[in-house]
PDB file of C-alpha atoms in Angstrom:
ATOM      1  CA  MET Z 982       0.000   0.000   0.000  1.00  0.00           C
ATOM      2  CA  ASN Z 983       1.268   3.466  -0.854  1.00  0.00           C
ATOM      3  CA  THR Z 984       1.200   5.370   2.447  1.00  0.00           C
ATOM      4  CA  ASN Z 985       2.031   8.617   0.622  1.00  0.00           C
ATOM      5  CA  ALA Z 986      -1.127   8.546  -1.492  1.00  0.00           C
ATOM      6  CA  THR Z 987      -3.956  10.933  -0.671  1.00  0.00           C
ATOM      7  CA  GLN Z 988      -7.316   9.214  -0.217  1.00  0.00           C
ATOM      8  CA  TRP Z 989     -10.807  10.724  -0.148  1.00  0.00           C
ATOM      9  CA  ARG Z 990     -14.137   9.086   0.690  1.00  0.00           C
ATOM     10  CA  LEU Z 991     -17.403  11.027   0.761  1.00  0.00           C
ATOM     11  CA  GLY Z 992     -20.846   9.727   1.655  1.00  0.00           C
ATOM     12  CA  VAL Z 993     -23.640   9.708   4.218  1.00  0.00           C
ATOM     13  CA  MET Z 994     -23.948   7.952   7.550  1.00  0.00           C
ATOM     14  CA  GLY Z 995     -27.041   7.153   9.599  1.00  0.00           C
ATOM     15  CA  THR Z 996     -26.992   6.472  13.338  1.00  0.00           C
ATOM     16  CA  LEU Z 997     -29.414   4.865  15.776  1.00  0.00           C
ATOM     17  CA  SER Z 998     -28.353   5.033  19.410  1.00  0.00           C
ATOM     18  CA  ASP Z 999     -29.632   4.605  22.945  1.00  0.00           C
ATOM     19  CA  ALA Z1000     -27.476   6.212  25.634  1.00  0.00           C
ATOM     20  CA  ALA Z1001     -29.742   4.808  28.404  1.00  0.00           C
ATOM     21  CA  TYR Z1002     -31.032   8.168  29.688  1.00  0.00           C
ATOM     22  CA  VAL Z1003     -34.391   7.965  31.511  1.00  0.00           C
ATOM     23  CA  ASP Z1004     -37.382   7.523  29.150  1.00  0.00           C
ATOM     24  CA  ALA Z1005     -35.396   8.961  26.233  1.00  0.00           C
ATOM     25  CA  ASP Z1006     -36.308   7.763  22.747  1.00  0.00           C
ATOM     26  CA  ASN Z1007     -33.638   6.289  20.556  1.00  0.00           C
ATOM     27  CA  SER Z1008     -31.579   9.006  18.893  1.00  0.00           C
ATOM     28  CA  ILE Z1009     -31.668   8.940  15.086  1.00  0.00           C
ATOM     29  CA  GLY Z1010     -29.463  11.070  12.870  1.00  0.00           C
ATOM     30  CA  ILE Z1011     -28.073  11.359   9.348  1.00  0.00           C
ATOM     31  CA  TYR Z1012     -24.662  12.959   8.883  1.00  0.00           C
ATOM     32  CA  PRO Z1013     -22.192  13.578   6.079  1.00  0.00           C
ATOM     33  CA  LEU Z1014     -19.399  11.034   5.966  1.00  0.00           C
ATOM     34  CA  ILE Z1015     -16.031  12.580   5.192  1.00  0.00           C
ATOM     35  CA  TYR Z1016     -12.843  10.542   5.143  1.00  0.00           C
ATOM     36  CA  PHE Z1017      -9.502  12.077   4.194  1.00  0.00           C
ATOM     37  CA  GLU Z1018      -6.097  10.462   4.545  1.00  0.00           C
ATOM     38  CA  SER Z1019      -2.692  11.719   3.440  1.00  0.00           C
ATOM     39  CA  ARG Z1020       0.880  11.079   4.445  1.00  0.00           C
ATOM     40  CA  ARG Z1021       0.681  13.711   7.207  1.00  0.00           C
ATOM     41  CA  PHE Z1022      -2.949  14.747   7.821  1.00  0.00           C
ATOM     42  CA  PHE Z1023      -6.250  12.908   8.214  1.00  0.00           C
ATOM     43  CA  PHE Z1024      -9.928  13.373   9.011  1.00  0.00           C
ATOM     44  CA  HIS Z1025     -12.165  10.376   9.743  1.00  0.00           C
ATOM     45  CA  ALA Z1026     -15.853  11.314  10.282  1.00  0.00           C
ATOM     46  CA  THR Z1027     -15.605  12.631  13.873  1.00  0.00           C
ATOM     47  CA  GLU Z1028     -11.870  12.978  14.411  1.00  0.00           C
ATOM     48  CA  GLY Z1029      -8.898  14.412  12.641  1.00  0.00           C
ATOM     49  CA  GLY Z1030      -5.307  15.260  13.214  1.00  0.00           C
ATOM     50  CA  VAL Z1031      -1.684  14.888  12.251  1.00  0.00           C
ATOM     51  CA  HIS Z1032       0.373  11.730  11.855  1.00  0.00           C
ATOM     52  CA  LEU Z1033       3.375  12.314  14.095  1.00  0.00           C
ATOM     53  CA  TYR Z1034       4.732   8.946  12.983  1.00  0.00           C
ATOM     54  CA  LYS Z1035       3.225   6.610  10.413  1.00  0.00           C
ATOM     55  CA  GLY Z1036       4.898   3.286   9.716  1.00  0.00           C
ATOM     56  CA  GLU Z1037       3.781  -0.072   8.373  1.00  0.00           C
ATOM     57  CA  GLN Z1038       2.913  -1.311  11.857  1.00  0.00           C
ATOM     58  CA  PHE Z1039       3.038   1.571  14.340  1.00  0.00           C
ATOM     59  CA  THR Z1040       1.230   4.913  14.100  1.00  0.00           C
ATOM     60  CA  LEU Z1041       1.265   7.858  16.519  1.00  0.00           C
ATOM     61  CA  ASP Z1042      -1.169  10.723  15.957  1.00  0.00           C
ATOM     62  CA  ALA Z1043      -2.035  14.075  17.488  1.00  0.00           C
ATOM     63  CA  THR Z1044      -5.829  14.198  17.320  1.00  0.00           C
ATOM     64  CA  LEU Z1045      -8.916  16.363  17.717  1.00  0.00           C
ATOM     65  CA  VAL Z1046     -12.099  14.397  18.510  1.00  0.00           C
ATOM     66  CA  ILE Z1047     -15.804  15.283  18.654  1.00  0.00           C
ATOM     67  CA  GLY Z1048     -17.315  13.603  21.721  1.00  0.00           C
ATOM     68  CA  SER Z1049     -20.362  11.377  21.249  1.00  0.00           C
ATOM     69  CA  LEU Z1050     -22.132  12.142  24.564  1.00  0.00           C
ATOM     70  CA  ASN Z1051     -24.841  14.807  24.841  1.00  0.00           C
ATOM     71  CA  MET Z1052     -28.291  15.123  26.416  1.00  0.00           C
ATOM     72  CA  ASP Z1053     -31.324  17.390  25.970  1.00  0.00           C
ATOM     73  CA  PRO Z1054     -33.569  17.384  29.104  1.00  0.00           C
ATOM     74  CA  ASP Z1055     -36.682  17.689  26.910  1.00  0.00           C
ATOM     75  CA  ASP Z1056     -35.963  14.180  25.611  1.00  0.00           C
ATOM     76  CA  LEU Z1057     -36.215  12.688  29.121  1.00  0.00           C
ATOM     77  CA  GLY Z1058     -39.375  11.653  30.978  1.00  0.00           C
ATOM     78  CA  ARG Z1059     -40.570  14.334  33.415  1.00  0.00           C
ATOM     79  CA  GLY Z1060     -42.441  11.875  35.653  1.00  0.00           C
ATOM     80  CA  ALA Z1061     -39.627   9.339  35.764  1.00  0.00           C
ATOM     81  CA  LEU Z1062     -37.157  12.068  36.704  1.00  0.00           C
ATOM     82  CA  ALA Z1063     -39.508  13.450  39.379  1.00  0.00           C
ATOM     83  CA  SER Z1064     -39.706   9.997  40.972  1.00  0.00           C
ATOM     84  CA  ARG Z1065     -35.923  10.224  41.301  1.00  0.00           C
ATOM     85  CA  ASN Z1066     -36.016  13.724  42.831  1.00  0.00           C
ATOM     86  CA  VAL Z1067     -34.880  15.425  39.612  1.00  0.00           C
ATOM     87  CA  ASP Z1068     -36.662  18.516  38.248  1.00  0.00           C
ATOM     88  CA  ARG Z1069     -36.595  18.333  34.444  1.00  0.00           C
ATOM     89  CA  GLY Z1070     -37.390  22.046  34.229  1.00  0.00           C
ATOM     90  CA  GLN Z1071     -34.175  22.849  36.100  1.00  0.00           C
ATOM     91  CA  LEU Z1072     -32.041  20.218  34.393  1.00  0.00           C
ATOM     92  CA  ASP Z1073     -29.259  21.679  32.258  1.00  0.00           C
ATOM     93  CA  ASP Z1074     -28.292  20.446  28.795  1.00  0.00           C
ATOM     94  CA  ARG Z1075     -25.285  18.166  28.599  1.00  0.00           C
ATOM     95  CA  ASP Z1076     -23.400  19.389  25.520  1.00  0.00           C
ATOM     96  CA  ARG Z1077     -20.792  17.587  23.468  1.00  0.00           C
ATOM     97  CA  SER Z1078     -17.182  17.867  24.517  1.00  0.00           C
ATOM     98  CA  TYR Z1079     -14.359  18.453  22.063  1.00  0.00           C
ATOM     99  CA  TYR Z1080     -11.144  16.646  22.900  1.00  0.00           C
ATOM    100  CA  ALA Z1081      -7.481  16.942  21.967  1.00  0.00           C
ATOM    101  CA  GLY Z1082      -4.789  14.382  22.638  1.00  0.00           C
ATOM    102  CA  LEU Z1083      -2.714  11.501  21.352  1.00  0.00           C
ATOM    103  CA  SER Z1084      -3.659   8.241  19.668  1.00  0.00           C
ATOM    104  CA  ALA Z1085      -1.386   5.267  19.003  1.00  0.00           C
ATOM    105  CA  SER Z1086      -1.940   1.946  17.243  1.00  0.00           C
ATOM    106  CA  TRP Z1087       0.160  -1.122  16.580  1.00  0.00           C
ATOM    107  CA  ALA Z1088      -0.804  -3.632  13.897  1.00  0.00           C
ATOM    108  CA  SER Z1089       0.401  -7.222  13.578  1.00  0.00           C
ATOM    109  CA  ARG Z1090      -0.884 -10.503  12.214  1.00  0.00           C
ATOM    110  CA  PHE Z1091      -2.619 -10.975  15.565  1.00  0.00           C
ATOM    111  CA  GLY Z1092      -4.750  -7.827  15.171  1.00  0.00           C
ATOM    112  CA  VAL Z1093      -4.529  -4.145  16.041  1.00  0.00           C
ATOM    113  CA  LEU Z1094      -3.951  -2.684  19.506  1.00  0.00           C
ATOM    114  CA  SER Z1095      -4.792   0.975  20.117  1.00  0.00           C
ATOM    115  CA  ALA Z1096      -4.539   3.476  22.952  1.00  0.00           C
ATOM    116  CA  GLU Z1097      -5.839   7.041  23.199  1.00  0.00           C
ATOM    117  CA  ALA Z1098      -5.546   9.841  25.756  1.00  0.00           C
ATOM    118  CA  HIS Z1099      -7.665  12.975  25.359  1.00  0.00           C
ATOM    119  CA  THR Z1100      -8.588  16.045  27.367  1.00  0.00           C
ATOM    120  CA  ASP Z1101     -11.577  18.331  26.861  1.00  0.00           C
ATOM    121  CA  ILE Z1102     -10.518  21.624  25.251  1.00  0.00           C
ATOM    122  CA  SER Z1103     -14.028  23.076  24.861  1.00  0.00           C
ATOM    123  CA  GLY Z1104     -14.607  23.870  28.552  1.00  0.00           C
ATOM    124  CA  THR Z1105     -17.671  21.593  28.522  1.00  0.00           C
ATOM    125  CA  SER Z1106     -16.827  18.677  30.794  1.00  0.00           C
ATOM    126  CA  GLU Z1107     -13.315  19.915  31.631  1.00  0.00           C
ATOM    127  CA  GLY Z1108     -12.091  16.349  32.047  1.00  0.00           C
ATOM    128  CA  GLU Z1109     -10.172  13.556  30.395  1.00  0.00           C
ATOM    129  CA  ARG Z1110     -10.916  10.223  28.769  1.00  0.00           C
ATOM    130  CA  TYR Z1111      -8.627   7.299  28.011  1.00  0.00           C
ATOM    131  CA  ASP Z1112      -9.349   4.424  25.630  1.00  0.00           C
ATOM    132  CA  VAL Z1113      -7.650   1.081  25.041  1.00  0.00           C
ATOM    133  CA  GLY Z1114      -8.901  -1.246  22.320  1.00  0.00           C
ATOM    134  CA  TYR Z1115      -8.222  -4.346  20.270  1.00  0.00           C
ATOM    135  CA  ARG Z1116      -9.644  -5.266  16.885  1.00  0.00           C
ATOM    136  CA  TYR Z1117      -9.085  -8.106  14.472  1.00  0.00           C
ATOM    137  CA  PRO Z1118     -10.046  -7.463  10.831  1.00  0.00           C
ATOM    138  CA  TRP Z1119     -10.409 -10.215   8.310  1.00  0.00           C
ATOM    139  CA  ASN Z1120     -11.554 -10.328   4.708  1.00  0.00           C
ATOM    140  CA  ILE Z1121     -14.306 -12.582   3.402  1.00  0.00           C
ATOM    141  CA  GLY Z1122     -14.520 -12.096  -0.348  1.00  0.00           C
ATOM    142  CA  ARG Z1123     -15.516  -8.469  -0.925  1.00  0.00           C
ATOM    143  CA  ALA Z1124     -16.443  -7.979   2.733  1.00  0.00           C
ATOM    144  CA  ARG Z1125     -14.332  -7.052   5.726  1.00  0.00           C
ATOM    145  CA  VAL Z1126     -15.471  -8.055   9.218  1.00  0.00           C
ATOM    146  CA  THR Z1127     -13.783  -6.446  12.233  1.00  0.00           C
ATOM    147  CA  PRO Z1128     -14.856  -7.479  15.746  1.00  0.00           C
ATOM    148  CA  HIS Z1129     -13.486  -5.220  18.467  1.00  0.00           C
ATOM    149  CA  ILE Z1130     -13.344  -4.872  22.239  1.00  0.00           C
ATOM    150  CA  GLY Z1131     -12.223  -2.007  24.455  1.00  0.00           C
ATOM    151  CA  VAL Z1132     -12.338  -0.137  27.722  1.00  0.00           C
ATOM    152  CA  THR Z1133     -12.865   3.588  28.309  1.00  0.00           C
ATOM    153  CA  TYR Z1134     -11.896   5.520  31.418  1.00  0.00           C
ATOM    154  CA  LEU Z1135     -13.879   8.700  32.110  1.00  0.00           C
ATOM    155  CA  SER Z1136     -12.354  11.095  34.610  1.00  0.00           C
ATOM    156  CA  GLU Z1137     -14.504  12.300  37.506  1.00  0.00           C
ATOM    157  CA  ASN Z1138     -15.231  15.610  35.753  1.00  0.00           C
ATOM    158  CA  VAL Z1139     -16.508  13.881  32.612  1.00  0.00           C
ATOM    159  CA  ALA Z1140     -18.610  11.356  34.560  1.00  0.00           C
ATOM    160  CA  ASP Z1141     -20.055  14.123  36.746  1.00  0.00           C
ATOM    161  CA  TYR Z1142     -20.919  16.385  33.812  1.00  0.00           C
ATOM    162  CA  TYR Z1143     -22.854  13.766  31.848  1.00  0.00           C
ATOM    163  CA  TYR Z1144     -24.296  11.673  34.687  1.00  0.00           C
ATOM    164  CA  GLY Z1145     -24.209  13.820  37.822  1.00  0.00           C
ATOM    165  CA  ILE Z1146     -26.944  15.978  39.394  1.00  0.00           C
ATOM    166  CA  ASP Z1147     -26.454  19.342  41.136  1.00  0.00           C
ATOM    167  CA  THR Z1148     -28.635  20.393  44.074  1.00  0.00           C
ATOM    168  CA  ASP Z1149     -30.311  23.102  41.980  1.00  0.00           C
ATOM    169  CA  GLU Z1150     -31.453  20.389  39.532  1.00  0.00           C
ATOM    170  CA  SER Z1151     -33.256  18.428  42.254  1.00  0.00           C
ATOM    171  CA  ILE Z1152     -36.867  18.929  43.286  1.00  0.00           C
ATOM    172  CA  THR Z1153     -36.107  19.262  46.988  1.00  0.00           C
ATOM    173  CA  GLY Z1154     -33.022  21.405  46.402  1.00  0.00           C
ATOM    174  CA  ASP Z1155     -30.903  19.323  48.760  1.00  0.00           C
ATOM    175  CA  TYR Z1156     -30.140  16.260  46.665  1.00  0.00           C
ATOM    176  CA  SER Z1157     -27.106  15.753  44.428  1.00  0.00           C
ATOM    177  CA  TYR Z1158     -25.344  12.883  42.731  1.00  0.00           C
ATOM    178  CA  ILE Z1159     -21.611  13.166  42.083  1.00  0.00           C
ATOM    179  CA  PRO Z1160     -20.134  10.030  40.487  1.00  0.00           C
ATOM    180  CA  ASP Z1161     -16.524   8.997  40.732  1.00  0.00           C
ATOM    181  CA  ALA Z1162     -14.403   8.299  37.685  1.00  0.00           C
ATOM    182  CA  ALA Z1163     -15.865   5.452  35.644  1.00  0.00           C
ATOM    183  CA  LEU Z1164     -14.458   2.528  33.667  1.00  0.00           C
ATOM    184  CA  LEU Z1165     -16.673   1.398  30.777  1.00  0.00           C
ATOM    185  CA  SER Z1166     -16.235  -1.770  28.717  1.00  0.00           C
ATOM    186  CA  GLY Z1167     -17.490  -2.387  25.210  1.00  0.00           C
ATOM    187  CA  VAL Z1168     -17.700  -4.869  22.360  1.00  0.00           C
ATOM    188  CA  GLY Z1169     -18.813  -4.503  18.774  1.00  0.00           C
ATOM    189  CA  VAL Z1170     -18.312  -5.368  15.148  1.00  0.00           C
ATOM    190  CA  ASP Z1171     -17.615  -3.337  12.006  1.00  0.00           C
ATOM    191  CA  LEU Z1172     -18.748  -4.542   8.594  1.00  0.00           C
ATOM    192  CA  ALA Z1173     -17.617  -3.156   5.242  1.00  0.00           C
ATOM    193  CA  TYR Z1174     -18.587  -4.382   1.803  1.00  0.00           C
ATOM    194  CA  SER Z1175     -17.169  -3.247  -1.532  1.00  0.00           C
ATOM    195  CA  LEU Z1176     -19.928  -2.720  -4.087  1.00  0.00           C
ATOM    196  CA  SER Z1177     -17.387  -1.716  -6.699  1.00  0.00           C
ATOM    197  CA  HIS Z1178     -13.910  -0.240  -6.946  1.00  0.00           C
ATOM    198  CA  ASP Z1179     -15.243   3.134  -5.755  1.00  0.00           C
ATOM    199  CA  TRP Z1180     -18.424   2.405  -3.752  1.00  0.00           C
ATOM    200  CA  ASN Z1181     -18.531   0.867  -0.276  1.00  0.00           C
ATOM    201  CA  ILE Z1182     -21.220   0.300   2.346  1.00  0.00           C
ATOM    202  CA  TYR Z1183     -20.628   0.109   6.087  1.00  0.00           C
ATOM    203  CA  ALA Z1184     -22.352  -0.999   9.269  1.00  0.00           C
ATOM    204  CA  THR Z1185     -21.132  -0.810  12.865  1.00  0.00           C
ATOM    205  CA  PHE Z1186     -22.711  -2.154  16.038  1.00  0.00           C
ATOM    206  CA  ASP Z1187     -21.393  -1.160  19.483  1.00  0.00           C
ATOM    207  CA  TYR Z1188     -22.475  -2.298  22.947  1.00  0.00           C
ATOM    208  CA  GLU Z1189     -21.056  -0.472  25.977  1.00  0.00           C
ATOM    209  CA  SER Z1190     -21.584  -1.705  29.527  1.00  0.00           C
ATOM    210  CA  TYR Z1191     -21.942   0.866  32.314  1.00  0.00           C
ATOM    211  CA  PRO Z1192     -20.390   0.522  35.784  1.00  0.00           C
ATOM    212  CA  ASP Z1193     -22.187   1.395  39.050  1.00  0.00           C
ATOM    213  CA  GLU Z1194     -20.874   4.969  38.958  1.00  0.00           C
ATOM    214  CA  ILE Z1195     -23.107   5.541  35.918  1.00  0.00           C
ATOM    215  CA  THR Z1196     -26.040   3.170  36.531  1.00  0.00           C
ATOM    216  CA  ASP Z1197     -26.554   4.686  40.008  1.00  0.00           C
ATOM    217  CA  SER Z1198     -27.213   8.076  38.386  1.00  0.00           C
ATOM    218  CA  PRO Z1199     -30.872   9.192  38.489  1.00  0.00           C
ATOM    219  CA  LEU Z1200     -30.471  10.178  34.825  1.00  0.00           C
ATOM    220  CA  ILE Z1201     -29.830   6.584  33.721  1.00  0.00           C
ATOM    221  CA  GLU Z1202     -32.336   3.718  33.443  1.00  0.00           C
ATOM    222  CA  ASP Z1203     -30.301   0.951  31.741  1.00  0.00           C
ATOM    223  CA  ASP Z1204     -26.941  -0.615  32.425  1.00  0.00           C
ATOM    224  CA  ALA Z1205     -25.644  -0.319  28.865  1.00  0.00           C
ATOM    225  CA  ALA Z1206     -25.668   1.859  25.761  1.00  0.00           C
ATOM    226  CA  VAL Z1207     -26.007   0.613  22.190  1.00  0.00           C
ATOM    227  CA  ARG Z1208     -25.295   2.248  18.861  1.00  0.00           C
ATOM    228  CA  LEU Z1209     -25.853   1.219  15.248  1.00  0.00           C
ATOM    229  CA  ARG Z1210     -24.280   3.128  12.368  1.00  0.00           C
ATOM    230  CA  THR Z1211     -24.679   2.510   8.652  1.00  0.00           C
ATOM    231  CA  GLY Z1212     -23.333   4.383   5.666  1.00  0.00           C
ATOM    232  CA  ILE Z1213     -22.323   4.433   2.040  1.00  0.00           C
ATOM    233  CA  SER Z1214     -19.307   6.179   0.544  1.00  0.00           C
ATOM    234  CA  TYR Z1215     -17.589   6.940  -2.745  1.00  0.00           C
ATOM    235  CA  SER Z1216     -13.789   6.841  -2.973  1.00  0.00           C
ATOM    236  CA  PHE Z1217     -11.623   8.945  -5.255  1.00  0.00           C
TER     237      PHE Z1217
END
């Protein structure tokens, strides 16, 4: 493979996700899919950056990442929150965080190991997240199947921002929930199929298990989050 070649893929991507917030409907969205890769720079859908080192097996990148977590109180059940001493009318939005950091991966015949360290630079959650993952891609005809597993560490600030409750958000005004840092585990599978030399379709399923620090939150009703993404792209 020519690592100096510039690659472009453009398309659309649809998502269906359930972040396990109380009485919230599944989130559905359609987004542009933009993939750019060159010898030095890259942008892959929700993250981009600079290749600090790019070899046949080892890659080290400086990255900017759009966080996937956000919450609109209007999407949550007022009655269910009230039963947990949470006032939906006083509940603040949980906005997306934007992270900067480092990402490394090492590929071998046994699969691909990856590690990432990022800190919020948007002033939203004002915390850090760390990810370690393993994936094993294999080709079946014109299809590529890539099962993957991983763990994510959310710092206390990140866990508190997305899953905590302040006293002014409670009905009685004297209740709060402040989670500790949380360690999440996940599994999933990526599917890619080549329709032609230029056209490809994709599907990704992710399942992420929540620890007690998150499931004990009055904002959360399930012990896991799921996400399905599908898309089609054209390469040139």
